[in-house]
mmCIF file of C-alpha atoms in Angstrom:
data_model
loop_
_atom_site.group_PDB
_atom_site.id
_atom_site.type_symbol
_atom_site.label_atom_id
_atom_site.label_comp_id
_atom_site.label_asym_id
_atom_site.label_seq_id
_atom_site.Cartn_x
_atom_site.Cartn_y
_atom_site.Cartn_z
ATOM 1 C CA MET A 1 76.639 -109.137 -169.734
ATOM 2 C CA ASN A 2 77.302 -112.033 -172.011
ATOM 3 C CA LEU A 3 79.809 -114.747 -172.712
ATOM 4 C CA LEU A 4 78.853 -116.567 -175.895
ATOM 5 C CA LYS A 5 80.834 -119.669 -176.811
ATOM 6 C CA LYS A 6 81.432 -118.645 -180.386
ATOM 7 C CA PHE A 7 83.141 -115.373 -181.231
ATOM 8 C CA GLY A 8 81.122 -114.905 -184.398
ATOM 9 C CA LEU A 9 77.857 -115.212 -182.496
ATOM 10 C CA THR A 10 79.057 -112.611 -180.011
ATOM 11 C CA LEU A 11 79.727 -110.107 -182.783
ATOM 12 C CA LEU A 12 76.389 -110.864 -184.409
ATOM 13 C CA ALA A 13 74.535 -110.413 -181.125
ATOM 14 C CA ALA A 14 76.319 -107.153 -180.394
ATOM 15 C CA ALA A 15 75.487 -105.778 -183.841
ATOM 16 C CA THR A 16 71.855 -106.847 -183.568
ATOM 17 C CA PHE A 17 71.413 -105.268 -180.166
ATOM 18 C CA GLN A 18 72.485 -101.871 -181.483
ATOM 19 C CA THR A 19 69.044 -101.489 -183.062
ATOM 20 C CA GLN A 20 67.134 -102.569 -179.982
ATOM 21 C CA ALA A 21 66.209 -100.810 -176.786
ATOM 22 C CA ALA A 22 68.726 -100.416 -173.963
ATOM 23 C CA SER A 23 68.699 -99.910 -170.218
ATOM 24 C CA VAL A 24 68.234 -96.141 -170.484
ATOM 25 C CA TRP A 25 65.089 -94.249 -169.437
ATOM 26 C CA LYS A 26 63.828 -90.714 -169.768
ATOM 27 C CA VAL A 27 62.141 -89.291 -166.684
ATOM 28 C CA THR A 28 60.052 -86.122 -166.921
ATOM 29 C CA SER A 29 58.318 -83.817 -164.481
ATOM 30 C CA GLY A 30 56.459 -81.072 -166.298
ATOM 31 C CA THR A 31 59.048 -79.476 -168.557
ATOM 32 C CA ASN A 32 62.038 -80.858 -166.647
ATOM 33 C CA THR A 33 63.880 -83.954 -167.816
ATOM 34 C CA LEU A 34 66.616 -86.331 -166.746
ATOM 35 C CA TYR A 35 67.889 -89.684 -167.976
ATOM 36 C CA ILE A 36 68.723 -92.812 -165.987
ATOM 37 C CA GLY A 37 70.946 -95.541 -167.359
ATOM 38 C CA GLY A 38 71.731 -98.959 -165.907
ATOM 39 C CA THR A 39 75.431 -99.752 -165.824
ATOM 40 C CA ILE A 40 77.443 -102.955 -165.792
ATOM 41 C CA HIS A 41 80.690 -102.348 -163.922
ATOM 42 C CA LEU A 42 82.781 -104.777 -165.989
ATOM 43 C CA LEU A 43 82.309 -105.728 -169.634
ATOM 44 C CA THR A 44 83.898 -107.698 -172.467
ATOM 45 C CA ALA A 45 85.546 -106.085 -175.460
ATOM 46 C CA GLN A 46 82.610 -107.283 -177.568
ATOM 47 C CA ASP A 47 80.220 -105.065 -175.568
ATOM 48 C CA TYR A 48 81.620 -102.006 -177.344
ATOM 49 C CA PRO A 49 80.291 -99.908 -178.882
ATOM 50 C CA LEU A 50 77.631 -99.519 -176.223
ATOM 51 C CA PRO A 51 73.949 -99.320 -177.193
ATOM 52 C CA LYS A 52 73.223 -95.983 -178.870
ATOM 53 C CA ALA A 53 70.763 -94.891 -176.187
ATOM 54 C CA TYR A 54 73.643 -94.255 -173.772
ATOM 55 C CA GLU A 55 75.334 -91.826 -176.096
ATOM 56 C CA LYS A 56 72.022 -90.144 -176.901
ATOM 57 C CA ALA A 57 71.376 -89.531 -173.184
ATOM 58 C CA TYR A 58 74.962 -88.430 -172.587
ATOM 59 C CA GLN A 59 74.845 -85.881 -175.417
ATOM 60 C CA ALA A 60 71.499 -84.525 -174.206
ATOM 61 C CA ALA A 61 72.768 -84.103 -170.631
ATOM 62 C CA ASP A 62 74.275 -81.003 -169.068
ATOM 63 C CA LYS A 63 75.716 -83.089 -166.241
ATOM 64 C CA VAL A 64 76.483 -86.768 -165.595
ATOM 65 C CA ILE A 65 75.750 -88.329 -162.201
ATOM 66 C CA PHE A 66 77.363 -91.559 -160.997
ATOM 67 C CA GLU A 67 76.751 -93.736 -157.957
ATOM 68 C CA THR A 68 79.889 -92.321 -156.378
ATOM 69 C CA ASN A 69 82.961 -90.213 -157.091
ATOM 70 C CA MET A 70 84.680 -92.208 -159.812
ATOM 71 C CA GLU A 71 87.973 -90.290 -159.463
ATOM 72 C CA THR A 72 88.240 -91.111 -155.785
ATOM 73 C CA LEU A 73 87.555 -94.788 -156.480
ATOM 74 C CA SER A 74 90.615 -94.941 -158.728
ATOM 75 C CA ASN A 75 92.823 -92.969 -156.315
ATOM 76 C CA PRO A 76 95.647 -95.197 -154.948
ATOM 77 C CA ALA A 77 95.345 -93.702 -151.445
ATOM 78 C CA PHE A 78 91.617 -94.483 -151.316
ATOM 79 C CA LYS A 79 92.241 -98.013 -152.607
ATOM 80 C CA ARG A 80 94.740 -98.557 -149.786
ATOM 81 C CA GLN A 81 92.258 -97.189 -147.261
ATOM 82 C CA MET A 82 89.512 -99.459 -148.560
ATOM 83 C CA GLN A 83 91.808 -102.500 -148.506
ATOM 84 C CA ALA A 84 92.774 -101.733 -144.921
ATOM 85 C CA GLU A 85 89.144 -101.368 -143.868
ATOM 86 C CA LEU A 86 88.106 -104.644 -145.511
ATOM 87 C CA SER A 87 91.068 -106.742 -144.366
ATOM 88 C CA TYR A 88 91.912 -108.275 -141.003
ATOM 89 C CA SER A 89 94.735 -106.400 -139.271
ATOM 90 C CA ASP A 90 95.026 -108.512 -136.096
ATOM 91 C CA GLY A 91 96.398 -111.706 -137.630
ATOM 92 C CA THR A 92 92.959 -113.230 -138.224
ATOM 93 C CA THR A 93 92.622 -115.237 -141.445
ATOM 94 C CA ILE A 94 89.404 -116.085 -143.264
ATOM 95 C CA ASP A 95 89.679 -119.820 -142.482
ATOM 96 C CA GLN A 96 89.303 -118.933 -138.803
ATOM 97 C CA VAL A 97 85.899 -117.274 -139.290
ATOM 98 C CA ILE A 98 84.242 -119.774 -141.661
ATOM 99 C CA SER A 99 83.314 -123.405 -141.159
ATOM 100 C CA ALA A 100 85.574 -126.273 -142.252
ATOM 101 C CA GLU A 101 83.051 -127.146 -144.948
ATOM 102 C CA THR A 102 82.978 -123.608 -146.359
ATOM 103 C CA TYR A 103 86.777 -123.449 -146.206
ATOM 104 C CA GLN A 104 87.017 -126.691 -148.170
ATOM 105 C CA SER A 105 84.712 -125.300 -150.880
ATOM 106 C CA LEU A 106 86.795 -122.143 -150.996
ATOM 107 C CA LYS A 107 90.035 -124.118 -151.342
ATOM 108 C CA ILE A 108 88.593 -126.198 -154.198
ATOM 109 C CA TYR A 109 87.760 -123.003 -156.112
ATOM 110 C CA LEU A 110 91.138 -121.364 -155.403
ATOM 111 C CA ASN A 111 92.987 -124.478 -156.532
ATOM 112 C CA ALA A 112 90.946 -124.603 -159.747
ATOM 113 C CA ARG A 113 92.006 -121.025 -160.499
ATOM 114 C CA GLN A 114 95.589 -121.579 -159.273
ATOM 115 C CA ILE A 115 95.307 -118.890 -156.616
ATOM 116 C CA PRO A 116 97.288 -119.453 -153.387
ATOM 117 C CA PHE A 117 95.288 -119.182 -150.188
ATOM 118 C CA THR A 118 97.841 -116.681 -148.876
ATOM 119 C CA ALA A 119 96.721 -114.215 -151.561
ATOM 120 C CA ILE A 120 93.259 -113.859 -150.013
ATOM 121 C CA GLN A 121 93.625 -115.129 -146.459
ATOM 122 C CA ASN A 122 93.483 -111.701 -144.776
ATOM 123 C CA LEU A 123 90.376 -110.462 -146.611
ATOM 124 C CA LYS A 124 87.144 -110.069 -144.688
ATOM 125 C CA PRO A 125 84.119 -111.904 -146.151
ATOM 126 C CA SER A 126 82.690 -108.997 -148.183
ATOM 127 C CA ALA A 127 86.064 -108.194 -149.760
ATOM 128 C CA LEU A 128 86.681 -111.875 -150.445
ATOM 129 C CA ALA A 129 83.277 -112.201 -152.115
ATOM 130 C CA ILE A 130 84.087 -109.289 -154.428
ATOM 131 C CA SER A 131 87.555 -110.647 -155.176
ATOM 132 C CA LEU A 132 86.247 -114.116 -156.049
ATOM 133 C CA SER A 133 83.612 -112.623 -158.356
ATOM 134 C CA MET A 134 86.203 -110.411 -160.075
ATOM 135 C CA ILE A 135 88.538 -113.374 -160.536
ATOM 136 C CA GLU A 136 85.812 -115.383 -162.181
ATOM 137 C CA LEU A 137 84.561 -112.531 -164.360
ATOM 138 C CA LYS A 138 88.066 -111.926 -165.683
ATOM 139 C CA HIS A 139 88.447 -115.660 -166.275
ATOM 140 C CA LEU A 140 85.301 -115.431 -168.406
ATOM 141 C CA GLY A 141 86.658 -112.533 -170.447
ATOM 142 C CA PHE A 142 85.167 -109.547 -168.629
ATOM 143 C CA THR A 143 88.313 -107.446 -168.735
ATOM 144 C CA SER A 144 87.057 -104.181 -170.260
ATOM 145 C CA GLU A 145 85.947 -101.080 -168.397
ATOM 146 C CA GLY A 146 82.273 -100.811 -167.530
ATOM 147 C CA VAL A 147 79.719 -98.239 -168.597
ATOM 148 C CA ASP A 148 80.324 -95.948 -165.615
ATOM 149 C CA GLN A 149 84.112 -95.853 -166.042
ATOM 150 C CA PHE A 150 83.743 -95.306 -169.798
ATOM 151 C CA TYR A 151 81.519 -92.255 -169.312
ATOM 152 C CA ALA A 152 83.500 -90.930 -166.348
ATOM 153 C CA GLN A 153 86.553 -90.764 -168.599
ATOM 154 C CA LYS A 154 84.531 -89.310 -171.455
ATOM 155 C CA ALA A 155 83.044 -86.609 -169.212
ATOM 156 C CA GLN A 156 86.547 -85.771 -167.982
ATOM 157 C CA GLN A 157 87.784 -85.381 -171.570
ATOM 158 C CA ASP A 158 84.711 -83.333 -172.580
ATOM 159 C CA GLN A 159 84.910 -81.252 -169.397
ATOM 160 C CA LYS A 160 81.270 -82.087 -168.732
ATOM 161 C CA PRO A 161 80.211 -81.501 -165.090
ATOM 162 C CA LYS A 162 80.017 -84.612 -162.918
ATOM 163 C CA GLY A 163 78.249 -85.469 -159.685
ATOM 164 C CA TRP A 164 77.454 -88.510 -157.561
ATOM 165 C CA LEU A 165 74.754 -89.915 -155.313
ATOM 166 C CA GLU A 166 76.852 -91.204 -152.415
ATOM 167 C CA GLU A 167 80.360 -90.686 -151.096
ATOM 168 C CA PRO A 168 82.970 -93.425 -151.677
ATOM 169 C CA GLU A 169 83.302 -93.780 -147.921
ATOM 170 C CA ALA A 170 79.597 -94.737 -147.783
ATOM 171 C CA GLN A 171 80.297 -97.622 -150.171
ATOM 172 C CA VAL A 172 83.177 -98.830 -147.986
ATOM 173 C CA GLU A 173 80.933 -98.615 -144.927
ATOM 174 C CA MET A 174 78.226 -100.591 -146.745
ATOM 175 C CA LEU A 175 80.730 -103.348 -147.608
ATOM 176 C CA SER A 176 82.081 -103.287 -144.071
ATOM 177 C CA ASN A 177 78.564 -103.699 -142.660
ATOM 178 C CA LEU A 178 78.094 -106.799 -144.799
ATOM 179 C CA ASN A 179 80.712 -108.432 -142.597
ATOM 180 C CA ASP A 180 78.124 -108.468 -139.822
ATOM 181 C CA GLN A 181 76.259 -111.091 -141.838
ATOM 182 C CA ASP A 182 77.032 -114.799 -141.430
ATOM 183 C CA SER A 183 80.462 -115.285 -143.007
ATOM 184 C CA ASN A 184 79.574 -118.732 -144.320
ATOM 185 C CA ASP A 185 76.475 -117.356 -146.043
ATOM 186 C CA VAL A 186 78.482 -114.631 -147.772
ATOM 187 C CA ILE A 187 81.179 -116.976 -149.069
ATOM 188 C CA ASN A 188 78.839 -119.872 -149.948
ATOM 189 C CA TYR A 189 76.478 -117.542 -151.836
ATOM 190 C CA THR A 190 79.421 -116.211 -153.846
ATOM 191 C CA LEU A 191 80.794 -119.666 -154.629
ATOM 192 C CA SER A 192 77.345 -120.832 -155.678
ATOM 193 C CA ASP A 193 76.905 -117.736 -157.842
ATOM 194 C CA ILE A 194 80.267 -118.414 -159.514
ATOM 195 C CA LYS A 195 79.206 -121.913 -160.590
ATOM 196 C CA ASP A 196 76.341 -120.461 -162.612
ATOM 197 C CA MET A 197 78.256 -117.402 -163.764
ATOM 198 C CA PRO A 198 78.768 -118.296 -167.459
ATOM 199 C CA LYS A 199 75.025 -118.711 -168.053
ATOM 200 C CA THR A 200 74.100 -115.892 -165.665
ATOM 201 C CA MET A 201 76.441 -113.444 -167.381
ATOM 202 C CA ASN A 202 75.070 -114.465 -170.752
ATOM 203 C CA ASP A 203 71.477 -113.881 -169.692
ATOM 204 C CA LEU A 204 72.237 -110.709 -167.748
ATOM 205 C CA ARG A 205 74.124 -109.030 -170.555
ATOM 206 C CA GLU A 206 71.353 -109.774 -173.023
ATOM 207 C CA SER A 207 68.633 -108.465 -170.712
ATOM 208 C CA TRP A 208 70.754 -105.390 -169.916
ATOM 209 C CA ARG A 209 71.270 -104.527 -173.571
ATOM 210 C CA LYS A 210 67.550 -104.931 -174.246
ATOM 211 C CA GLY A 211 66.526 -102.965 -171.169
ATOM 212 C CA ASP A 212 64.531 -106.001 -170.031
ATOM 213 C CA MET A 213 64.399 -105.261 -166.308
ATOM 214 C CA GLU A 214 61.810 -107.946 -165.623
ATOM 215 C CA THR A 215 64.153 -110.681 -166.866
ATOM 216 C CA MET A 216 67.065 -109.095 -165.029
ATOM 217 C CA ALA A 217 65.087 -109.147 -161.782
ATOM 218 C CA ASP A 218 64.149 -112.799 -162.349
ATOM 219 C CA ILE A 219 67.794 -113.724 -162.934
ATOM 220 C CA GLU A 220 69.413 -111.904 -160.021
ATOM 221 C CA LEU A 221 66.961 -110.434 -157.559
ATOM 222 C CA THR A 222 64.087 -112.842 -156.899
ATOM 223 C CA ASP A 223 66.103 -115.521 -155.109
ATOM 224 C CA PHE A 224 68.497 -112.965 -153.624
ATOM 225 C CA ARG A 225 65.602 -111.042 -152.054
ATOM 226 C CA GLN A 226 64.101 -114.224 -150.619
ATOM 227 C CA ASP A 227 67.285 -115.957 -149.428
ATOM 228 C CA TYR A 228 69.240 -112.947 -148.164
ATOM 229 C CA PRO A 229 66.649 -110.282 -147.232
ATOM 230 C CA GLU A 230 68.965 -108.263 -144.984
ATOM 231 C CA VAL A 231 71.729 -108.039 -147.587
ATOM 232 C CA TYR A 232 69.154 -107.189 -150.290
ATOM 233 C CA GLN A 233 67.786 -104.436 -148.036
ATOM 234 C CA SER A 234 71.196 -102.844 -147.383
ATOM 235 C CA LEU A 235 72.663 -103.220 -150.869
ATOM 236 C CA LEU A 236 69.650 -102.119 -152.893
ATOM 237 C CA VAL A 237 66.567 -100.905 -151.022
ATOM 238 C CA ASP A 238 68.219 -98.628 -148.464
ATOM 239 C CA ARG A 239 70.449 -97.008 -151.066
ATOM 240 C CA ASN A 240 67.589 -96.509 -153.512
ATOM 241 C CA ASN A 241 65.625 -94.817 -150.737
ATOM 242 C CA LEU A 242 68.543 -92.459 -150.106
ATOM 243 C CA TRP A 243 68.943 -91.664 -153.802
ATOM 244 C CA ILE A 244 65.292 -90.945 -154.639
ATOM 245 C CA PRO A 245 65.107 -87.522 -152.874
ATOM 246 C CA GLN A 246 68.262 -86.442 -154.702
ATOM 247 C CA ILE A 247 66.803 -87.524 -158.041
ATOM 248 C CA GLU A 248 63.542 -85.719 -157.310
ATOM 249 C CA ASN A 249 65.500 -82.554 -156.571
ATOM 250 C CA MET A 250 67.180 -82.859 -159.971
ATOM 251 C CA LEU A 251 63.735 -82.899 -161.557
ATOM 252 C CA LYS A 252 63.031 -79.513 -160.020
ATOM 253 C CA ASN A 253 65.727 -77.673 -162.011
ATOM 254 C CA ASP A 254 66.128 -76.891 -165.710
ATOM 255 C CA GLU A 255 69.428 -78.763 -165.948
ATOM 256 C CA VAL A 256 69.351 -82.136 -167.729
ATOM 257 C CA GLU A 257 71.177 -84.885 -165.842
ATOM 258 C CA PHE A 258 72.199 -88.337 -166.997
ATOM 259 C CA ILE A 259 72.292 -90.601 -163.938
ATOM 260 C CA MET A 260 74.196 -93.884 -164.231
ATOM 261 C CA VAL A 261 73.721 -96.539 -161.554
ATOM 262 C CA GLY A 262 74.200 -100.307 -161.380
ATOM 263 C CA ALA A 263 71.511 -101.960 -163.469
ATOM 264 C CA MET A 264 70.166 -103.901 -160.479
ATOM 265 C CA HIS A 265 69.049 -100.579 -158.978
ATOM 266 C CA LEU A 266 66.616 -100.294 -161.902
ATOM 267 C CA ALA A 267 65.144 -103.793 -161.662
ATOM 268 C CA GLY A 268 62.441 -105.262 -159.468
ATOM 269 C CA PRO A 269 59.675 -103.826 -157.265
ATOM 270 C CA ASP A 270 62.047 -101.736 -155.107
ATOM 271 C CA SER A 271 63.851 -100.138 -158.045
ATOM 272 C CA LEU A 272 64.420 -96.465 -158.676
ATOM 273 C CA LEU A 273 62.193 -96.669 -161.746
ATOM 274 C CA ALA A 274 59.353 -98.262 -159.766
ATOM 275 C CA LYS A 275 59.631 -95.613 -157.071
ATOM 276 C CA LEU A 276 59.646 -92.750 -159.602
ATOM 277 C CA LYS A 277 56.611 -94.179 -161.408
ATOM 278 C CA ALA A 278 54.785 -94.579 -158.099
ATOM 279 C CA SER A 279 55.482 -90.911 -157.317
ATOM 280 C CA GLY A 280 53.771 -89.852 -160.553
ATOM 281 C CA TYR A 281 56.753 -89.058 -162.754
ATOM 282 C CA GLN A 282 56.621 -90.035 -166.428
ATOM 283 C CA VAL A 283 59.153 -92.782 -167.115
ATOM 284 C CA SER A 284 59.751 -94.051 -170.658
ATOM 285 C CA LYS A 285 62.459 -96.206 -172.185
ATOM 286 C CA LEU A 286 64.739 -94.249 -174.478
#
């Protein structure tokens, strides 16, 4: 992800990155092959066209695999269900479950973005954290569909078979479980993250386009893993551990899959790539 201050520099960077590596890997086991690509769920218009490695993997694949069922995620009934699960229904408001200091920090941010407190007051901490991040990303120009949505639509048009690694309900449950964490921690971490977001997005988008997972881990995962070990475990490690057996099963058939997951699942010592390498599979950047 990137937000460069000058439009011309953004175009130049995007054009330059087309000739470089990307966050796409080829995984082989004997004669069987699959591809894994790291996705960013929200992009700027300047991120398109995507790095050529994504299209190369897509064209080589018999089937595309996403984190979850992309059609269900966009279904209005599911969205209502998710909103109900992640909102207070008993009259509780977020200011009643966070400290006065955290509430003051939240109000300062909402006022800066001209968002009334009533618009978010019934959200539980995990849903509020996501909403605040989305508000800021859109403020920074991240208003275009991400890699996963782009290829979900393309696969639908091409009638290419699709699959997923976890049910949408599992993602809702994961977000719901985050509400067991300290509410102040969840909101304060998000507000702190937002302050650094322009630079973070710039660095993340560049490392994503280059397929530089080491830099990506340094930017997002090192402090996260240390400061919020339980959230890190549930968001990344536990899910990676559930996905690995499914990926290994895909390597046992002749079908070629292109798996697309959030780029953070491919970075750091607990990543899918690290686990596949440790299991003896050949992993090479496309």
